[in-house]
Coordinates of C-alpha atoms in Angstrom, one line a residue:
Chain A
M1 CA 221.5 229.0 -238.9
E2 CA 223.1 232.4 -238.5
E3 CA 225.6 232.5 -235.7
A4 CA 224.3 235.8 -234.4
Q5 CA 220.7 234.5 -234.1
K6 CA 222.0 231.6 -232.1
Y7 CA 223.8 233.9 -229.7
V8 CA 220.7 236.0 -229.3
W9 CA 218.6 232.9 -228.4
E10 CA 221.2 231.7 -226.0
G11 CA 221.6 235.1 -224.4
A12 CA 220.5 235.2 -220.8
I13 CA 220.5 237.5 -217.8
P14 CA 221.6 236.2 -214.4
L15 CA 218.9 237.4 -212.0
Q16 CA 219.1 237.5 -208.2
I17 CA 215.5 237.7 -207.0
H18 CA 214.6 238.9 -203.5
L19 CA 211.2 238.5 -201.8
H20 CA 209.8 241.8 -200.9
E21 CA 210.5 242.4 -197.2
S22 CA 206.8 243.1 -196.4
E23 CA 206.0 239.5 -197.5
V24 CA 208.7 237.7 -195.5
T25 CA 207.2 235.8 -192.6
T26 CA 210.0 233.6 -191.6
L27 CA 213.3 234.0 -189.9
P28 CA 215.9 234.0 -191.3
T29 CA 214.9 235.8 -194.4
P30 CA 214.9 233.4 -197.3
P31 CA 218.0 233.7 -199.5
P32 CA 217.4 235.2 -203.0
A33 CA 216.7 232.9 -205.8
L34 CA 219.3 232.8 -208.5
I35 CA 218.0 232.3 -212.0
L36 CA 219.3 232.5 -215.5
A37 CA 216.6 234.3 -217.5
P38 CA 216.6 234.0 -221.3
R39 CA 216.8 237.4 -222.9
I40 CA 214.1 236.6 -225.3
G41 CA 211.8 235.4 -222.6
Y42 CA 209.5 237.2 -220.2
L43 CA 209.6 237.5 -216.4
P44 CA 206.2 235.8 -215.6
L45 CA 207.5 232.7 -217.3
L46 CA 210.0 232.3 -214.6
I47 CA 207.4 232.2 -211.8
P48 CA 207.2 228.3 -211.8
Q49 CA 210.9 228.3 -210.9
I50 CA 210.7 231.2 -208.4
K51 CA 207.6 230.3 -206.5
P52 CA 208.8 227.0 -204.9
H53 CA 211.9 228.9 -203.7
F54 CA 209.8 231.2 -201.5
S55 CA 206.7 229.3 -200.8
N56 CA 207.7 228.5 -197.2
A57 CA 208.3 232.1 -196.4
L58 CA 205.0 233.5 -197.8
P59 CA 202.2 234.6 -195.5
P60 CA 199.1 232.3 -195.4
G61 CA 196.2 232.9 -197.8
S62 CA 196.1 232.7 -201.5
P63 CA 198.5 234.9 -203.3
D64 CA 197.7 237.6 -205.8
T65 CA 199.3 237.8 -209.2
V66 CA 203.1 237.8 -209.1
W67 CA 204.9 240.9 -210.1
F68 CA 208.5 242.2 -210.1
D69 CA 210.2 245.5 -209.4
Y70 CA 213.6 246.9 -210.0
N71 CA 214.6 249.6 -207.5
G72 CA 210.9 250.2 -206.8
L73 CA 209.9 250.5 -210.5
P74 CA 207.2 247.9 -211.3
L75 CA 208.3 246.0 -214.3
K76 CA 206.1 245.6 -217.4
W77 CA 205.7 241.9 -217.9
Y78 CA 205.1 242.0 -221.6
I79 CA 208.5 243.5 -222.4
P80 CA 211.2 240.8 -223.1
T81 CA 213.6 240.3 -220.1
G82 CA 216.6 241.3 -222.1
V83 CA 215.0 244.6 -223.2
L84 CA 214.1 245.5 -219.6
F85 CA 217.7 244.8 -218.6
D86 CA 219.2 246.8 -221.4
L87 CA 216.9 249.7 -220.7
L88 CA 216.9 250.0 -217.0
C89 CA 220.5 249.1 -216.3
A90 CA 222.6 251.7 -218.1
E91 CA 225.6 250.1 -216.5
P92 CA 224.8 246.3 -216.7
E93 CA 224.4 244.9 -213.2
R94 CA 225.3 241.2 -212.9
P95 CA 223.5 239.6 -211.3
W96 CA 220.5 241.8 -211.8
N97 CA 218.8 242.3 -208.5
L98 CA 215.0 242.2 -208.7
T99 CA 212.3 242.1 -206.1
V100 CA 209.4 239.7 -206.4
H101 CA 206.0 240.3 -204.9
F102 CA 203.2 237.8 -204.4
R103 CA 200.7 240.4 -203.2
G104 CA 199.5 243.9 -203.9
Y105 CA 199.5 243.8 -207.7
P106 CA 199.7 247.5 -208.9
S107 CA 196.7 247.2 -211.2
N108 CA 196.6 251.0 -211.6
I109 CA 200.0 250.8 -213.3
L110 CA 200.4 247.4 -214.7
V111 CA 198.2 245.6 -217.2
P112 CA 196.7 242.4 -215.6
C113 CA 198.7 239.3 -216.1
E114 CA 197.3 235.8 -215.7
G115 CA 200.6 233.9 -216.0
E116 CA 201.7 232.1 -219.1
D117 CA 198.5 232.5 -221.0
S118 CA 198.7 236.3 -220.8
V119 CA 202.3 236.2 -222.0
K120 CA 201.5 233.9 -224.9
W121 CA 198.5 236.1 -225.9
S122 CA 200.7 239.2 -225.9
F123 CA 203.4 237.3 -227.9
I124 CA 200.9 236.2 -230.6
N125 CA 199.4 239.6 -230.8
S126 CA 202.8 241.2 -231.3
L127 CA 203.5 238.5 -233.9
K128 CA 200.2 239.5 -235.7
E129 CA 201.1 243.1 -235.6
A130 CA 204.6 242.4 -237.0
A131 CA 203.1 240.2 -239.8
Y132 CA 200.8 243.1 -240.7
I133 CA 203.7 245.5 -240.8
I134 CA 205.8 243.2 -243.0
N135 CA 203.2 241.7 -245.3
G136 CA 200.2 244.1 -245.1
N137 CA 198.1 241.4 -243.6
C138 CA 198.1 239.0 -240.7
K139 CA 196.7 236.0 -242.6
N140 CA 199.6 233.8 -242.1
V141 CA 199.5 234.1 -238.4
M142 CA 195.8 233.9 -238.1
N143 CA 195.7 230.8 -240.2
M144 CA 198.4 228.9 -238.2
S145 CA 197.2 225.5 -237.3
Q146 CA 196.6 224.8 -233.6
P147 CA 199.6 222.4 -233.4
D148 CA 201.8 224.9 -235.1
Q149 CA 200.8 227.6 -232.7
V150 CA 201.5 225.4 -229.8
E151 CA 204.9 224.4 -231.1
L152 CA 205.9 227.9 -231.9
W153 CA 205.1 229.1 -228.4
R154 CA 206.9 226.1 -226.9
S155 CA 210.0 226.8 -229.0
V156 CA 210.1 230.3 -227.5
L157 CA 209.4 229.0 -224.0
N158 CA 212.2 226.5 -224.2
G159 CA 214.6 228.5 -226.3
N160 CA 214.6 226.0 -229.1
L161 CA 215.8 227.9 -232.1
E162 CA 215.6 224.9 -234.5
A163 CA 212.0 224.2 -233.8
Y164 CA 211.3 228.0 -233.9
V165 CA 212.8 228.3 -237.4
R166 CA 210.9 225.3 -238.7
I167 CA 207.5 226.8 -237.8
S168 CA 208.2 230.5 -238.2
S169 CA 209.5 230.0 -241.8
K170 CA 206.0 229.0 -242.8
L171 CA 204.8 232.4 -241.8
R172 CA 206.9 234.0 -244.5
L173 CA 208.0 236.9 -242.4
G174 CA 211.2 237.7 -244.1
T175 CA 211.6 241.4 -244.3
V176 CA 213.1 243.5 -247.0
G177 CA 216.4 243.3 -245.2
D178 CA 216.9 239.7 -246.2
E179 CA 217.9 240.5 -249.7
Y180 CA 220.9 242.5 -248.6
A181 CA 222.0 240.8 -245.4
D182 CA 223.2 237.7 -247.3
G183 CA 226.2 239.4 -249.0
G184 CA 224.8 242.5 -250.6
G185 CA 223.5 241.1 -253.9
Q186 CA 221.3 243.4 -255.9
G187 CA 218.2 241.3 -255.4
Q188 CA 214.8 242.8 -256.0
V189 CA 214.4 246.5 -255.3
K190 CA 211.7 246.4 -252.7
T191 CA 210.2 248.9 -250.3
G192 CA 209.1 247.5 -247.0
R193 CA 208.4 248.2 -243.4
V194 CA 210.2 246.7 -240.4
P195 CA 208.6 246.2 -237.0
V196 CA 210.5 248.2 -234.4
R197 CA 209.9 249.1 -230.8
L198 CA 212.0 252.0 -229.6
Y199 CA 212.5 252.8 -225.9
V200 CA 213.9 256.2 -225.6
W201 CA 215.2 257.9 -222.5
S202 CA 216.7 261.4 -222.5
V203 CA 219.3 263.1 -220.5
S204 CA 220.2 266.7 -220.4
E205 CA 223.7 266.4 -219.1
D206 CA 226.6 264.5 -220.4
F207 CA 228.0 261.6 -218.5
D208 CA 231.2 259.8 -219.1
D209 CA 230.5 256.6 -217.3
L210 CA 227.3 254.7 -217.6
E211 CA 227.4 254.4 -213.8
D212 CA 226.7 258.1 -213.6
A213 CA 223.7 257.9 -215.9
P214 CA 220.5 259.0 -214.1
Q215 CA 218.4 256.2 -212.7
I216 CA 215.0 255.5 -214.4
D217 CA 212.5 255.7 -211.6
S218 CA 209.3 256.1 -213.6
W219 CA 208.0 254.8 -216.9
D220 CA 207.1 258.4 -217.7
K221 CA 210.8 259.0 -218.3
I222 CA 210.8 256.6 -221.2
S223 CA 209.2 257.3 -224.5
Y224 CA 207.9 254.1 -225.9
I225 CA 207.7 254.4 -229.7
N226 CA 206.0 251.6 -231.7
R227 CA 206.7 252.8 -235.2
P228 CA 207.8 250.7 -238.2
V229 CA 210.9 251.7 -240.0
E230 CA 210.5 252.1 -243.7
I231 CA 213.3 250.7 -245.9
H232 CA 213.5 251.7 -249.5
G233 CA 215.0 249.0 -251.8
E234 CA 217.4 251.3 -253.6
E235 CA 219.2 252.1 -250.4
G236 CA 220.1 248.6 -249.6
N237 CA 223.2 248.3 -247.5
Y238 CA 223.6 252.1 -247.3
F239 CA 220.7 252.4 -244.9
T240 CA 222.4 252.2 -241.6
L241 CA 221.2 251.7 -238.1
Q242 CA 221.6 255.4 -237.5
D243 CA 219.4 256.2 -240.4
A244 CA 216.8 253.8 -239.1
V245 CA 216.7 255.2 -235.6
K246 CA 216.6 258.8 -236.8
S247 CA 213.9 258.0 -239.3
I248 CA 211.5 257.1 -236.5
L249 CA 212.4 260.0 -234.3
P250 CA 211.2 262.9 -236.5
E251 CA 210.6 265.0 -233.4
Y252 CA 214.3 265.0 -232.7
F253 CA 215.7 264.5 -236.2
P254 CA 213.4 266.2 -238.7
N255 CA 214.1 265.3 -242.2
K256 CA 213.2 266.8 -245.5
S257 CA 210.3 264.4 -246.1
S258 CA 208.5 265.7 -243.1
T259 CA 208.2 269.2 -244.7
K260 CA 206.3 267.8 -247.6
E261 CA 202.8 266.5 -247.5
E262 CA 202.8 262.7 -247.6
S263 CA 201.3 261.9 -250.9
S264 CA 202.0 258.2 -251.1
R265 CA 203.9 256.0 -248.7
D266 CA 205.9 254.5 -251.6
E267 CA 207.3 257.9 -252.6
D268 CA 208.5 258.9 -249.1
E269 CA 212.1 259.8 -249.0
N270 CA 214.0 258.6 -246.1
E271 CA 217.1 260.7 -246.3
Q272 CA 219.8 261.2 -243.8
T273 CA 219.4 264.3 -241.7
V274 CA 221.6 266.9 -243.2
P275 CA 221.3 270.5 -242.1
S276 CA 220.1 272.1 -245.2
E277 CA 218.5 275.4 -246.0
E278 CA 215.2 273.7 -246.3
G279 CA 215.7 271.8 -243.1
E280 CA 216.7 274.9 -241.2
K281 CA 213.8 276.8 -242.5
Y282 CA 211.5 274.1 -241.2
L283 CA 213.4 274.2 -237.9
S284 CA 213.1 277.9 -237.4
E285 CA 209.4 277.9 -238.1
N286 CA 208.9 275.2 -235.5
V287 CA 211.5 276.1 -233.0
D288 CA 209.2 275.3 -230.1
T289 CA 208.4 271.9 -231.2
C290 CA 211.6 270.5 -232.7
Y291 CA 215.1 270.3 -231.4
P292 CA 217.7 271.4 -233.9
S293 CA 219.4 268.2 -235.0
D294 CA 222.9 269.3 -234.0
N295 CA 221.9 269.7 -230.4
V296 CA 220.4 266.2 -230.1
E297 CA 222.9 263.4 -229.7
I298 CA 222.4 259.7 -229.7
K299 CA 224.4 258.7 -226.7
L300 CA 223.6 255.0 -226.6
V301 CA 221.9 252.4 -228.7
R302 CA 221.5 249.0 -227.3
I303 CA 220.0 245.9 -229.0
Q304 CA 220.1 242.5 -227.4
G305 CA 222.7 243.8 -225.0
I306 CA 225.0 244.9 -227.9
E307 CA 225.9 248.4 -228.7
P308 CA 226.4 248.2 -232.5
K309 CA 228.3 250.7 -234.5
M310 CA 225.8 253.2 -235.8
D311 CA 226.9 252.7 -239.4
I312 CA 226.2 249.0 -239.4
P313 CA 223.7 248.1 -242.3
F314 CA 220.3 248.1 -240.8
S315 CA 219.4 245.1 -242.8
W316 CA 222.0 243.0 -240.8
V317 CA 220.5 244.2 -237.5
V318 CA 217.0 243.2 -238.6
K319 CA 218.1 239.8 -239.9
N320 CA 220.1 238.9 -236.8
L321 CA 218.9 240.8 -233.7
T322 CA 215.1 240.6 -233.8
N323 CA 213.1 238.8 -231.2
P324 CA 210.9 235.7 -231.9
E325 CA 207.8 237.8 -232.4
H326 CA 209.7 239.6 -235.3
Y327 CA 210.1 242.8 -233.5
L328 CA 213.4 244.7 -233.2
H329 CA 213.6 246.2 -229.7
I330 CA 216.0 249.2 -229.6
C331 CA 217.0 251.0 -226.4
V332 CA 218.1 254.6 -227.1
C333 CA 219.6 257.2 -224.9
L334 CA 219.4 260.7 -226.2
K335 CA 221.2 263.8 -225.0
V336 CA 218.9 266.7 -225.5
P337 CA 219.3 270.4 -224.6
Q338 CA 216.4 270.3 -222.3
V339 CA 214.4 267.4 -220.8
L340 CA 210.6 267.8 -220.7
Chain B
M1 CA 194.6 260.4 -248.9
S2 CA 196.2 258.3 -251.7
T3 CA 193.8 256.0 -253.6
K4 CA 196.1 253.1 -252.5
E5 CA 195.5 253.9 -248.8
E6 CA 191.8 254.5 -249.4
S7 CA 191.3 251.2 -251.2
R8 CA 192.9 249.5 -248.2
G9 CA 190.8 251.3 -245.7
T10 CA 193.9 252.7 -244.0
L11 CA 195.3 256.2 -243.6
S12 CA 198.7 257.7 -243.1
S13 CA 199.8 259.4 -239.9
T14 CA 199.6 262.8 -241.6
D15 CA 196.1 262.0 -242.9
F16 CA 195.0 261.1 -239.4
G17 CA 196.0 264.6 -238.3
V18 CA 194.0 266.1 -241.1
A19 CA 191.0 263.9 -240.4
A20 CA 191.2 264.7 -236.7
S21 CA 191.2 268.5 -237.3
A22 CA 188.3 268.2 -239.6
F23 CA 186.5 266.0 -237.1
I24 CA 187.0 268.3 -234.2
L25 CA 185.9 271.3 -236.2
N26 CA 182.8 269.6 -237.4
W27 CA 181.8 268.1 -234.1
N28 CA 182.5 271.2 -232.1
T29 CA 180.5 273.2 -234.6
I30 CA 177.6 271.0 -235.3
C31 CA 177.3 269.6 -231.8
S32 CA 178.3 272.7 -229.9
S33 CA 176.1 271.8 -227.0
F34 CA 177.7 268.4 -226.6
P35 CA 180.9 267.6 -224.9
Q36 CA 183.8 268.7 -227.1
W37 CA 186.6 266.6 -228.5
T38 CA 190.1 268.0 -227.9
W39 CA 193.4 267.2 -229.5
V40 CA 196.1 266.2 -227.1
L41 CA 199.8 266.3 -228.0
S42 CA 202.4 264.0 -226.8
H43 CA 205.8 262.7 -227.8
H44 CA 207.2 266.2 -227.8
Q45 CA 204.4 267.7 -229.7
V46 CA 204.7 265.6 -232.8
E47 CA 202.1 262.8 -232.2
G48 CA 198.7 263.6 -231.0
Y49 CA 195.3 262.0 -230.3
L50 CA 191.7 262.9 -229.9
S51 CA 190.2 263.0 -226.4
L52 CA 186.7 263.1 -225.1
E53 CA 186.5 262.8 -221.4
N54 CA 184.0 262.6 -218.6
I55 CA 181.2 261.3 -220.7
L56 CA 178.2 260.2 -218.8
L57 CA 176.8 256.8 -219.5
S58 CA 173.3 256.5 -218.2
S59 CA 170.8 253.7 -218.3
T60 CA 167.4 254.5 -219.6
Q61 CA 164.4 252.2 -219.6
E62 CA 164.2 251.8 -223.4
E63 CA 167.8 251.6 -224.5
H64 CA 170.0 250.2 -221.9
G65 CA 173.6 251.3 -221.8
E66 CA 173.9 254.1 -224.2
L67 CA 176.1 257.1 -224.1
S68 CA 173.7 260.0 -224.3
F69 CA 174.3 263.5 -225.3
P70 CA 174.3 265.8 -223.5
G71 CA 175.0 264.2 -220.2
P72 CA 175.5 266.4 -217.2
G73 CA 179.1 265.2 -217.0
K74 CA 181.3 266.2 -214.1
H75 CA 182.3 269.4 -215.6
S76 CA 179.2 270.3 -217.5
H77 CA 177.8 273.8 -217.8
Q78 CA 174.4 272.8 -219.0
E79 CA 171.5 273.2 -216.7
D80 CA 168.6 271.9 -218.8
P81 CA 168.6 268.6 -220.6
I82 CA 168.6 269.2 -224.3
D83 CA 166.8 266.9 -226.7
V84 CA 168.9 264.5 -228.7
D85 CA 167.7 263.1 -232.0
D86 CA 165.9 260.3 -230.2
A87 CA 164.7 262.6 -227.5
T88 CA 165.4 260.7 -224.4
L89 CA 164.9 262.4 -221.1
V90 CA 167.0 260.5 -218.6
H91 CA 166.4 259.7 -215.0
I92 CA 169.8 259.1 -213.6
N93 CA 170.4 256.9 -210.7
P94 CA 173.4 258.5 -209.0
C95 CA 174.7 255.1 -207.9
K96 CA 174.8 253.8 -211.4
V97 CA 176.5 256.8 -212.9
H98 CA 179.5 255.8 -214.9
Y99 CA 181.9 258.1 -216.6
Y100 CA 184.0 257.3 -219.7
D101 CA 187.1 258.8 -221.2
L102 CA 187.6 258.1 -224.9
H103 CA 190.9 258.5 -226.7
I104 CA 191.2 258.0 -230.5
I105 CA 194.9 257.2 -231.1
Y106 CA 196.6 256.5 -234.4
C107 CA 198.2 253.1 -234.7
N108 CA 201.3 253.2 -236.9
S109 CA 201.4 249.5 -237.4
Y110 CA 197.9 248.9 -238.7
R111 CA 197.6 252.5 -240.1
V112 CA 194.1 253.0 -238.6
P113 CA 192.7 254.8 -235.6
V114 CA 192.2 252.8 -232.5
L115 CA 189.7 253.5 -229.7
Y116 CA 191.0 253.4 -226.1
F117 CA 188.7 254.0 -223.2
R118 CA 188.4 253.8 -219.5
A119 CA 185.5 254.0 -217.1
Y120 CA 185.1 255.2 -213.6
D121 CA 182.3 255.8 -211.1
N122 CA 181.2 258.9 -209.3
D123 CA 184.1 258.8 -206.9
G124 CA 186.7 258.4 -209.7
E125 CA 187.3 254.8 -208.9
P126 CA 188.0 252.7 -212.0
L127 CA 185.3 250.3 -213.0
E128 CA 185.9 246.6 -213.1
C129 CA 185.7 244.7 -216.4
D130 CA 182.3 243.1 -215.6
E131 CA 180.8 246.5 -214.6
I132 CA 181.9 247.9 -218.0
E133 CA 180.4 244.9 -219.7
K134 CA 177.1 245.7 -218.1
D135 CA 177.2 249.2 -219.6
L136 CA 177.8 247.9 -223.1
P137 CA 175.0 247.6 -225.6
A138 CA 173.6 244.1 -226.0
Y139 CA 175.1 243.6 -229.4
S140 CA 178.6 244.4 -228.1
K141 CA 178.2 242.0 -225.2
K142 CA 177.5 239.2 -227.6
A143 CA 180.5 239.9 -229.8
L144 CA 182.6 240.3 -226.6
S145 CA 181.6 236.9 -225.3
D146 CA 182.1 235.2 -228.7
S147 CA 185.7 236.2 -229.0
K148 CA 187.0 237.6 -225.8
W149 CA 190.6 237.9 -226.7
T150 CA 190.2 239.7 -229.9
F151 CA 187.6 242.3 -229.2
I152 CA 188.1 244.5 -226.2
T153 CA 191.2 244.0 -224.2
Q154 CA 193.0 245.7 -221.4
E155 CA 196.3 247.1 -222.6
E156 CA 198.7 249.8 -221.9
H157 CA 197.8 253.3 -223.2
P158 CA 200.5 254.2 -225.8
Y159 CA 201.4 257.4 -224.0
L160 CA 200.0 257.4 -220.5
N161 CA 201.7 254.3 -219.0
R162 CA 198.4 253.1 -217.5
P163 CA 196.1 250.2 -218.4
W164 CA 193.2 251.3 -220.6
Y165 CA 190.6 249.3 -222.5
K166 CA 191.3 249.0 -226.2
L167 CA 189.2 248.0 -229.1
H168 CA 191.3 245.8 -231.4
P169 CA 192.2 247.3 -234.7
C170 CA 192.6 244.1 -236.7
G171 CA 189.5 244.3 -238.8
T172 CA 189.2 248.0 -239.0
S173 CA 190.7 248.5 -242.5
E174 CA 188.3 245.8 -243.9
W175 CA 185.1 247.5 -242.9
M176 CA 186.5 251.0 -243.6
K177 CA 187.1 249.8 -247.1
L178 CA 183.5 248.9 -247.4
L179 CA 182.3 252.2 -246.0
F180 CA 184.3 254.1 -248.6
H181 CA 183.4 252.0 -251.5
A182 CA 179.7 251.5 -250.7
D183 CA 178.6 253.0 -254.0
D184 CA 179.9 254.2 -257.3
D185 CA 180.0 257.8 -256.1
A186 CA 182.9 256.8 -253.9
L187 CA 185.4 258.1 -256.4
A188 CA 183.7 261.4 -256.6
K189 CA 184.0 261.7 -252.9
T190 CA 187.7 261.2 -252.9
G191 CA 188.3 264.8 -252.4
V192 CA 186.7 264.9 -249.0
A193 CA 187.4 261.4 -248.0
I194 CA 190.0 262.2 -245.4
E195 CA 187.9 264.7 -243.6
L196 CA 185.0 262.2 -243.3
Y197 CA 187.2 259.2 -242.3
L198 CA 186.8 259.7 -238.6
V199 CA 183.1 260.4 -238.7
A200 CA 182.7 257.2 -240.7
W201 CA 185.0 255.3 -238.4
L202 CA 183.5 256.5 -235.2
S203 CA 180.0 255.9 -236.4
V204 CA 180.8 252.2 -236.3
V205 CA 183.4 252.0 -233.5
G206 CA 181.4 254.2 -231.2
L207 CA 178.5 251.8 -231.3
V208 CA 180.7 249.3 -229.4
V209 CA 180.6 251.6 -226.3
G210 CA 177.2 252.9 -227.1
L211 CA 178.3 256.2 -228.4
R212 CA 175.8 257.5 -231.0
I213 CA 177.1 260.0 -233.5
P214 CA 174.6 262.9 -233.6
F215 CA 172.5 262.7 -236.7
E216 CA 173.7 266.1 -237.9
M217 CA 177.2 264.7 -238.4
M218 CA 176.1 261.5 -240.0
K219 CA 174.3 263.5 -242.7
Q220 CA 177.6 264.3 -244.3
L221 CA 178.4 260.7 -245.1

């Protein structure tokens, strides 16, 4: 197995979890729980470890659904733990201090969660979506046998990469990147789509240290973009991470293909953004809706806690840094001239 | 819309925009006395979605749980009830009045439109899942109970960071394929296919929440 994938599966975030002060009924206040959370896991899956730690301190009566917040921001439980950390801690905080609540689930903000079942459902659903993006259908996922489904989920729960690979290889979810990641052979020229989830936050002022980066105090400050990246076989290793990120942010990085009417997906051109006469004409016509590409700067790109060089072949990133549901989660910080 | 897309029942993001413009134009023209659809921009004015808000759902004796047009919605300017094609005059129980917001959002992954909706009562309080289920037409309820996890689910709205109800897009392309290839004239219709995509789509999807497309619009298909 690829070294990189092993590291990804073994990656973990040290958490220091505090019970919310409104729910503490004992003196002294219970100490925080210290937990090592797998990057590829999800916060609700940690509840069986956390709950016993605080059960003595909780007020009487049956508890509500458990939820977490970071500096007051309720955390979306269906986003992998590692992604939440990469996104919300510009300067990585170790341990990561989170607050746990056993009451007052903010159901006007957070989608309901019924523990492991909800997380599993969300995972399988994302896997289906990824399968559709890669293969054009979700048959392989829908037709998984019950034992296979159970084993796949267990392998994710337990961080068992070997078991995971065994089951997931049956799903045939290799992407177009595979042909190039293994040493740049010519392989078959193939156009394909790669499942990507982009989390974009914008700043209008420069900062030198990540510590000075503005705090994210609301989910409205983050643009969540669930758009597949299109790879064209001919580009192979020349299609970089930077190309990929820019290709799914046409609002910031308009490219030539967006000025033409999309005739057929297969004929789309995914070129690098180069200020050209055509490009500038497009920009000047739509000056209110597009930022000129030279004023928008990619300040930070983080995947699995790594900040890769932007010219790294995208195929390598796809092959090694995707999550078990076959999605590549990318956190991006953009510097824009004016934040909306 | 390329024949490839059409044969799969899917459409591209650009085509969705075209279909949406055509849909709004048609609806707001043909059904000018009905609540109007609007196009809402997000993601820095590049992506957009269709929105129809404050729709009144009323219970009649004959057809339980159907979105009727026009309903005296919260912001309605109509004073007299106007006959719909099935001419139901509605006695509305104020306590049972439920309002719905409908958003039609393009899904980049499945390349089809997806219906998101939410419901609330007279006071603006969101409705519980079981209250919404009661509003749904009988055939929806059956499908809902048969496969709870794959039909209507509560998920986060792609742009609004709030939980909304979503109709799962999994099978959409399958039945859209059927709609567009129902007869041999399908090829002849290719030229206007995109513009009609949303009318066709909503005529099926809308049924789930009891939204009937006015007959005038259906005539085009």
